[in-house]
Each structure stands twice: as C-alpha cells, then as structure tokens.
Coordinates of C-alpha atoms and ligand atoms in Angstrom, one line a residue:
X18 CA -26.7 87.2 -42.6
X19 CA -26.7 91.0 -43.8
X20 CA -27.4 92.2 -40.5
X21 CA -24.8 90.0 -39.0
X22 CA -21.5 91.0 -41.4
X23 CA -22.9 94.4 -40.4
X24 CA -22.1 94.2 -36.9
X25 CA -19.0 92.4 -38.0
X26 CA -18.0 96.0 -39.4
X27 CA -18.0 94.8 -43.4
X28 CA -20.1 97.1 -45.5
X29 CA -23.0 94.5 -47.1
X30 CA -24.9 94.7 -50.2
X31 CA -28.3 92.2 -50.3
X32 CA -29.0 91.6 -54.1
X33 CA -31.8 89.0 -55.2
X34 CA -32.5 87.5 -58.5
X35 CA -36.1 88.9 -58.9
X36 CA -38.3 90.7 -56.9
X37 CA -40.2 88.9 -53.8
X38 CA -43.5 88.7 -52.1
X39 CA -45.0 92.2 -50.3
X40 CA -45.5 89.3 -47.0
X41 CA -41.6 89.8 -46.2
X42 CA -41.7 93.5 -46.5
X43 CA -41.1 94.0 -43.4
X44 CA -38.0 92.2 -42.8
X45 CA -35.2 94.3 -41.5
X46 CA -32.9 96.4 -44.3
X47 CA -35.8 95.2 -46.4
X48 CA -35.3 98.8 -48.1
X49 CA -31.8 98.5 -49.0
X50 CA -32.1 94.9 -51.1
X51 CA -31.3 95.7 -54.6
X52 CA -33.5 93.8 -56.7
X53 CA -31.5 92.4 -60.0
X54 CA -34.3 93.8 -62.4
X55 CA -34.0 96.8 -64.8
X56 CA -31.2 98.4 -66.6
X57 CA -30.2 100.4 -63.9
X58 CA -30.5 98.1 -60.6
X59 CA -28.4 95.7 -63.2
X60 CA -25.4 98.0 -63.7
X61 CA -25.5 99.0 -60.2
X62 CA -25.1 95.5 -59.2
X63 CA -23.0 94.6 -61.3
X64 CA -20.6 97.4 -60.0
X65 CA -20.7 96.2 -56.6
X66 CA -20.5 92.2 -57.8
X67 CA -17.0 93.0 -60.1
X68 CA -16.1 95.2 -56.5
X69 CA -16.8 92.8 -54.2
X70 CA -14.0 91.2 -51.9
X71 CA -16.5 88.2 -50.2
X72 CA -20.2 86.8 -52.1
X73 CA -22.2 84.8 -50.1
X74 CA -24.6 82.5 -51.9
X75 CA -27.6 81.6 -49.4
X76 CA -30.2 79.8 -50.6
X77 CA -29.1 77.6 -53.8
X78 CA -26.8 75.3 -54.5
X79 CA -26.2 76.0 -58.5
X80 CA -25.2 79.4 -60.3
X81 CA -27.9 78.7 -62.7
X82 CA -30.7 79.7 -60.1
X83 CA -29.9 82.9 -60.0
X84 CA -30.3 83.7 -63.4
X85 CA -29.1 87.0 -64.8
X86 CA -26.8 87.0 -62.0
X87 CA -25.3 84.3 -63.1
X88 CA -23.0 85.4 -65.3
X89 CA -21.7 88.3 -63.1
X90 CA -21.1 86.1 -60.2
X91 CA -19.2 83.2 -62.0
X92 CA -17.0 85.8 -63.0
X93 CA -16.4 88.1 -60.3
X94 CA -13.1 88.1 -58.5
X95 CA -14.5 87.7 -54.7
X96 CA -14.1 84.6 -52.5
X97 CA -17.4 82.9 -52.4
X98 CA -19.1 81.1 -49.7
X99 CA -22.5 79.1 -50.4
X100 CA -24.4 78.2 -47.6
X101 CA -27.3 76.1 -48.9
X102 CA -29.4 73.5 -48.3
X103 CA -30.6 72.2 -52.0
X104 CA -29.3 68.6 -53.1
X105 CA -26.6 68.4 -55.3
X106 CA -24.0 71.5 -54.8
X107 CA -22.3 72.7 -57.6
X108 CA -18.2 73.6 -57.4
X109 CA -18.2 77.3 -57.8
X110 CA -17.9 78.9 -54.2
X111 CA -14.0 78.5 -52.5
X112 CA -15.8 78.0 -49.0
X113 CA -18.8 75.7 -48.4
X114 CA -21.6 75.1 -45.4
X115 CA -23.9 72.9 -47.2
X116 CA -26.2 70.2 -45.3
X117 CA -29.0 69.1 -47.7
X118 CA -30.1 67.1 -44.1
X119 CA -30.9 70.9 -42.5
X120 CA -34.7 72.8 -43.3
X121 CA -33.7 75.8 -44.7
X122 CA -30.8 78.1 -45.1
X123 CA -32.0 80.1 -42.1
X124 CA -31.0 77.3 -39.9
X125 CA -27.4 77.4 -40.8
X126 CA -27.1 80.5 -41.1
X127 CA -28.0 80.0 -37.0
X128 CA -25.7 77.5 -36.5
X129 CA -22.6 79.7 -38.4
X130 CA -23.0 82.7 -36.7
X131 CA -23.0 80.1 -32.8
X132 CA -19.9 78.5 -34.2
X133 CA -18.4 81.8 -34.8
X134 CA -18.9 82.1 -31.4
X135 CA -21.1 85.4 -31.9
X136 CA -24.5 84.2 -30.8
X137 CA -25.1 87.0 -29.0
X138 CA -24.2 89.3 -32.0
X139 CA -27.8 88.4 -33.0
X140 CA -30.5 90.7 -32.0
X141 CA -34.4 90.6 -32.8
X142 CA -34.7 92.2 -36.1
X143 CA -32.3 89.2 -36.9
X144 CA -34.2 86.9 -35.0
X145 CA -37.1 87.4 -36.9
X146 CA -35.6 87.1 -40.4
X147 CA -34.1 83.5 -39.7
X148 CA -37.4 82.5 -37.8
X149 CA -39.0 83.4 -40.8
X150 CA -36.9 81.4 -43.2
X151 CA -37.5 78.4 -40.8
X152 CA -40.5 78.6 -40.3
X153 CA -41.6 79.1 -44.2
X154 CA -38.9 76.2 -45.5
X155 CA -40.7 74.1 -42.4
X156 CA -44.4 74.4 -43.8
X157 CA -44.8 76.1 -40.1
X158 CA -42.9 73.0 -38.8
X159 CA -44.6 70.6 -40.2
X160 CA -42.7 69.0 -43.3
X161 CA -40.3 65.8 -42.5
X162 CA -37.3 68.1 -42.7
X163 CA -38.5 69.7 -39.0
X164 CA -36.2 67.5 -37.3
X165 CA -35.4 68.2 -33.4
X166 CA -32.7 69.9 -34.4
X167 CA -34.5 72.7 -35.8
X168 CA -37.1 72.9 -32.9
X169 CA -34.2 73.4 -31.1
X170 CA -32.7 76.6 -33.1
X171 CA -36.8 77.8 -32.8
X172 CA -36.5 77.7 -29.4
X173 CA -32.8 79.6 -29.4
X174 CA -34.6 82.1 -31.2
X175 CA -37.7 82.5 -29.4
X176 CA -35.3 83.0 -26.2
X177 CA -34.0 86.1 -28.0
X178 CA -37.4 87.8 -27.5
X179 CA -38.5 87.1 -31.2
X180 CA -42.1 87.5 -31.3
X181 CA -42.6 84.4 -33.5
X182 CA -46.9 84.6 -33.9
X183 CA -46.1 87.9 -34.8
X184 CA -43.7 86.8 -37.6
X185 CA -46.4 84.1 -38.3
X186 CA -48.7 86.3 -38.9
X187 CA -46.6 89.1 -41.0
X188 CA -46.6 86.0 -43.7
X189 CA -49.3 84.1 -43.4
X190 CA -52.2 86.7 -42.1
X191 CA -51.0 89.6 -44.5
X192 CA -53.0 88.4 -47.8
X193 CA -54.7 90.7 -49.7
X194 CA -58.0 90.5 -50.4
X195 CA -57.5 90.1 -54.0
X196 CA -54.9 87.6 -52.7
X197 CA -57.5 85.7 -51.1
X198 CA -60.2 86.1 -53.5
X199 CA -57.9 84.5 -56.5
X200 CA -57.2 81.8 -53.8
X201 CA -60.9 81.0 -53.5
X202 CA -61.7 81.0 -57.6
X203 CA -58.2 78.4 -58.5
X204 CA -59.6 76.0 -55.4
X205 CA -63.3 76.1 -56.7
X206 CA -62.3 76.9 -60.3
X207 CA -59.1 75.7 -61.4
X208 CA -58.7 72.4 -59.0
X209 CA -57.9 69.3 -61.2
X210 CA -57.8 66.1 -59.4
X211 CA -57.1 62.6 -61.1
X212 CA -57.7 60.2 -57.7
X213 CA -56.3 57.0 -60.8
X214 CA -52.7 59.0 -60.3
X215 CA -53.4 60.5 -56.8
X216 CA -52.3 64.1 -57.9
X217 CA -54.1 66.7 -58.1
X218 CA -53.0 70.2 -60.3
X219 CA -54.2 73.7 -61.0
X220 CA -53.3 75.6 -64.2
X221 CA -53.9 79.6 -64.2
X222 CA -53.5 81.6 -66.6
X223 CA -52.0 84.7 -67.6
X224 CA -55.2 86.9 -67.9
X225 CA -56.8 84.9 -64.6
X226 CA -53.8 86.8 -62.9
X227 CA -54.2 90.0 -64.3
X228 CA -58.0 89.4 -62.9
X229 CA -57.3 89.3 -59.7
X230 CA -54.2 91.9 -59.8
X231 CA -52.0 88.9 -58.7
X232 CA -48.4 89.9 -57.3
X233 CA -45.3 88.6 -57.1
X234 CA -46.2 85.9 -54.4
X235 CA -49.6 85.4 -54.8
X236 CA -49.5 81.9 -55.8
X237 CA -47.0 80.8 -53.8
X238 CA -48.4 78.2 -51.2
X239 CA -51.5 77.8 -53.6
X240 CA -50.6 74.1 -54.3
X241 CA -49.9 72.9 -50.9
X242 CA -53.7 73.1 -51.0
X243 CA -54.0 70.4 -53.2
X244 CA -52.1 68.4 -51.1
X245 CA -54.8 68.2 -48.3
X246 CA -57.3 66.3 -50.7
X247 CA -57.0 62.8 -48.4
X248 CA -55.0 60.1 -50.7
X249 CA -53.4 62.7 -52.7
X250 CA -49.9 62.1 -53.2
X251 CA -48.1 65.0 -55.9
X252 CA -49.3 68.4 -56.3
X253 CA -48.9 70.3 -59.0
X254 CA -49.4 74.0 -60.4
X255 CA -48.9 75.7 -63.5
X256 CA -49.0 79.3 -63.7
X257 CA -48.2 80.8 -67.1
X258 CA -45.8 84.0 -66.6
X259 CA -44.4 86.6 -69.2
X260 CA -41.0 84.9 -69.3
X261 CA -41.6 81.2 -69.1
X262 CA -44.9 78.3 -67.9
X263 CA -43.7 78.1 -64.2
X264 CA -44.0 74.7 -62.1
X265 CA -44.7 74.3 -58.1
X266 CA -44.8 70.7 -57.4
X267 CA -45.4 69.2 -54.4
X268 CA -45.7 65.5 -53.2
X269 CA -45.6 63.3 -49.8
X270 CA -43.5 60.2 -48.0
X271 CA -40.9 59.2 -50.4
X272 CA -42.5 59.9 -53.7
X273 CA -39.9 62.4 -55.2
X274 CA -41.0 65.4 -57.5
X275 CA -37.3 67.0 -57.7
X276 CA -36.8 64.1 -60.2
X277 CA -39.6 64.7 -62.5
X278 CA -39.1 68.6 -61.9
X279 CA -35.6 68.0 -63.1
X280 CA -35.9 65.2 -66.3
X281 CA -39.2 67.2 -67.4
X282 CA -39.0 70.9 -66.5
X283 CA -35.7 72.4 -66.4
X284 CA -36.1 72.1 -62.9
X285 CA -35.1 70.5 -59.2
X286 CA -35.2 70.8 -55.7
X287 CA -35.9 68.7 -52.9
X288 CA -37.6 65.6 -52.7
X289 CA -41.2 66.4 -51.7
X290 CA -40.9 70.4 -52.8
X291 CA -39.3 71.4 -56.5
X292 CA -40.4 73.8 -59.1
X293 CA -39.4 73.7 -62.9
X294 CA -40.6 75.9 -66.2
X295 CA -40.9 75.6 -69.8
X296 CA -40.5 78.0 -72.3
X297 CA -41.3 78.9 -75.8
X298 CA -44.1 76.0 -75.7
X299 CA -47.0 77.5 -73.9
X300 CA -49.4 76.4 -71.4
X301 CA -51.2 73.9 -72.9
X302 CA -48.3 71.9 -74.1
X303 CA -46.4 72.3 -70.6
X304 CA -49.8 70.8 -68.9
X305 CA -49.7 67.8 -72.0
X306 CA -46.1 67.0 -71.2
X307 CA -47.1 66.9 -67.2
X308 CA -50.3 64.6 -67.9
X309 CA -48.3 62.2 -70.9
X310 CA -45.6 61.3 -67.9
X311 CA -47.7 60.7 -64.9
X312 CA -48.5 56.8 -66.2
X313 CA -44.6 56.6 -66.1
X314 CA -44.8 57.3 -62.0
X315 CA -48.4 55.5 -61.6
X316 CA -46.7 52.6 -60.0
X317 CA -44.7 54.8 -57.7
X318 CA -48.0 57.1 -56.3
X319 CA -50.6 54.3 -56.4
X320 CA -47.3 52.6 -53.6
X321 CA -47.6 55.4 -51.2
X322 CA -49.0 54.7 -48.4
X323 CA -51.1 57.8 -47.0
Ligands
5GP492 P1 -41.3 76.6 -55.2 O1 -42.3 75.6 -55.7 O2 -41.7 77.1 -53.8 O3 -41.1 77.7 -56.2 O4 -40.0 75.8 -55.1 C1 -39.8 74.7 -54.3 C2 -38.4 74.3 -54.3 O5 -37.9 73.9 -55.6 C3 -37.4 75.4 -53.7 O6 -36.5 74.7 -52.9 C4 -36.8 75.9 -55.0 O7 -35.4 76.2 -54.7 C5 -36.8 74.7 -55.9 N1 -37.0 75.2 -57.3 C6 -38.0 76.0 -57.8 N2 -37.8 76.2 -59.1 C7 -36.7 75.6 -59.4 C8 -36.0 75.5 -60.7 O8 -36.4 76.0 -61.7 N3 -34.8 74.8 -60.7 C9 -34.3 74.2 -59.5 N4 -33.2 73.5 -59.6 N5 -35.0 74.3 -58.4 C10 -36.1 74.9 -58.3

C-alpha cells in the first residue's frame, strides 16, 4: 500500500504497533517502518500521526488492536480509511473496504489498487509484499478462506514476475537454528494433548524463551502444529511474555475459537484463527481458566467431524 501511495506522489509513513518477525525483513521500505516502541519512535510518530492528512488502517478492524496507537489515532485529525478483513468492524475510519469473506488484507489491497484502475502501478517489490500477506493469511493456500477468488489474485500476481517460491521461502525457509531447535523441544517437550476434548496446547515459558534466544516471531506458526495430530479439533498456545500471558488458538470446520478467544481472553479474530491474553494473573492461572472452560465446548468438538 506504501509503495503504491508512493507512486501516487503522497509522501507515506509505515508505522506498526510492535515490532515483527526478522522472516519479513526483507520486504521492500522494510527500513523506513517506524516501529511504535520507545520514547523516541513514540514522539516521532506521534508527530507524523497529529500531521497527517489520510491514515490508513490495514490489517484490523478495532482501534483497540493497535494498542499504544490507539489513542493517537482516535484523535488525530486525518480522514481514515480501514481496509480489513477481521469480523465485526468498528465505526472509527470515514472511508471503509472491509470484506470479512476475503483471506487477508493483502487481497484487497489487490483489488483497490485494480479498481483504481492502476494495476499496472504495481511493480515486483509490491508484488511480493501482497503475495506474502496472501499467502501467510492463506496457511500457503490452504485454510477455507482460499477461495477461487484469491487463486485468482495469486495468479495476477505471479504474472507480474513475482517470484512466489522465492517469497515462500524468505518466510518459511529463513528459521534460525535456534528457531528451529525451540521448535523441536515445545513439540517433544511442551505438547499437551487431551484426545476426551480433541485439543491439543502447548505452554512455554518465559525463561524456555530466553533458552532458546527466541525472537519476536519465533512462536508464531508453532500451534498450527498441534493441529496435524489426526482428530484434533482446537489448538492452543500459551506463551508467557513481559507484558501479558499471550494466546494463539487455532481450530477446524466450524468449531469457532474467536468466540472463546473473545468471552475468555480479551481476545478475537476469525473463526478457526484468534489470539487473546491475560494479564496480571500469570501463566498458570491463564492455562486453569483455558482447561476449566473446555467441558463448556466438549459437545461442540466431540461434533466435528474430521
Ligand atoms: P495469531 O494467533 O496469529 O496471533 O492471531 C490470529 C488471529 O487472531 C489474527 O487474525 C489476529 O488479528 C487475531 N488476534 C490475535 N490476537 C488478538 C487479540 O488480542 N484481539 C483480537 N481481537 N484479535 C486478535
């Protein structure tokens, strides 16, 4: 999108919430994304939030996700545009292109740019961003949200001259080896599964990160693992951070962990991918609260059928 309001002559700020994994480095303007962390990145953004004539908000569908930035967006004076695909949108952006039907953000962003009429605006460096958001939102094409629809913007793309096992392999062959090493102890280590509820969960602690160096994006992924145990239904990790117990939960067919994620965790998301936290209660109580509801949803997992 940054690269796109470029060639559209607007000068373009990319600010994130938090910091993100090393395996997207080596996305295009990569080195000019202001991360929203620190005193000084914070004033600096600020600045250029309060100056700002447009925000676009890609990627979420509630001022709340972004945290910090919350606050300084609400407020600012700019016209905002969300272009999201999370389920239910909150009010705060003048212009909206929300379809909680599409895989990912990247896809609309696609589709904007074509009905702008300036598909040809977008070059390979672009290419390879929104493949990427695709492709990663997709599970590599793979989750029910792949419809046609989105092979068919993967194949726009490829047409471009995007080399797409390349990309594939930028996020998905890039692991470090303590990356991979952590991966190996939480599967043979950590791996909890309860076959009576069909879910399975890991919970790693802080100082089983600090082990294994882990970095931002290091456990990301880790529970779709879970997920491959045959007859397993939700998938669940909890991975104890400085600022709050987070929550990856995954499930399959129309058993819904956005709901639990949401009445439980402080969470949401979609229906078979959400994430939540807890704070100021700990690990242990966090994985207590997870295993005291799963009776509640028994019923609904044992009804899958697999
Ligand atoms: P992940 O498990 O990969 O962090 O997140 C899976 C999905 O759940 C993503 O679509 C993400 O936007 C959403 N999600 C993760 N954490 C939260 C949260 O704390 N609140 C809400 N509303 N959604 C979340």
């Amino acid at each position: 999108m940054a690269g796109y309001l470029k060639k559209k002559g607007h000068q373009v700020t990319v600010i994130t919430p938090s910091d993100y994994p090393q395996f997207l480095n080596w996305m295009n303007g990569n080195g000019e994304v202001l991360t929203y962390e620190g005193q000084r990145r914070q004033k600096k953004a600020n600045l250029l939030i309060e100056d700002a004539d447009v925000i676009f908000c890609l990627d979420f569908s509630a001022l709340g996700r972004i945290q910090d930035m919350e606050n300084p967006v609400r407020e600012a004076k700019a016209v905002k545009v969300m272009i999201d695909h999370h389920l239910n949108p909150e009010d705060f952006a003048q212009f909206f292109y929300h379809d909680s039907n599409a895989a990912s953000t990247c896809e609309l962003i696609f589709k904007l740019i074509c009905l702008l009429g300036d598909k040809s605006m977008i070059d390979i460096p672009m290419g390879e961003c929104l493949y990427a958001g695709i492709m990663t939102d997709t599970g590599s094409f793979r989750h029910p949200s792949t419809t046609p629809e989105v092979h068919r913007v993967a194949a726009e793309i490829m047409e471009l001259g995007v080399n797409t096992n390349l990309v594939h392999r930028r996020i998905y062959d890039s692991s470090s080896t303590n990356r991979l090493k952590f991966l190996g102890y939480v599967l043979s280590e950590k791996l909890v599964v309860l076959p009576e509820y069909r879910t399975a969960y890991f919970v790693v602690t802080e100082e089983e990160l600090k082990k294994f160096h882990s970095q931002t994006g290091d456990t990301e992924g880790v529970v779709n693992y879970a997920l491959q145990i045959q007859g397993i239904v939700m998938a669940v990790i909890i991975v104890d951070r400085p600022e709050a117990v987070k929550m990856s939960f995954r499930s399959v067919e129309e058993f819904a962990v956005n709901t639990i994620a949401s009445k439980y965790f402080n969470g949401g998301g979609h229906k078979n991918a959400a994430g939540g936290k807890t704070t100021g209660i700990g690990l242990e109580a966090t994985l207590k609260r997870f295993l005291d509801i799963l009776p509640e949803y028994k019923e609904a997992l044992l009804a899958v059928t697999t």
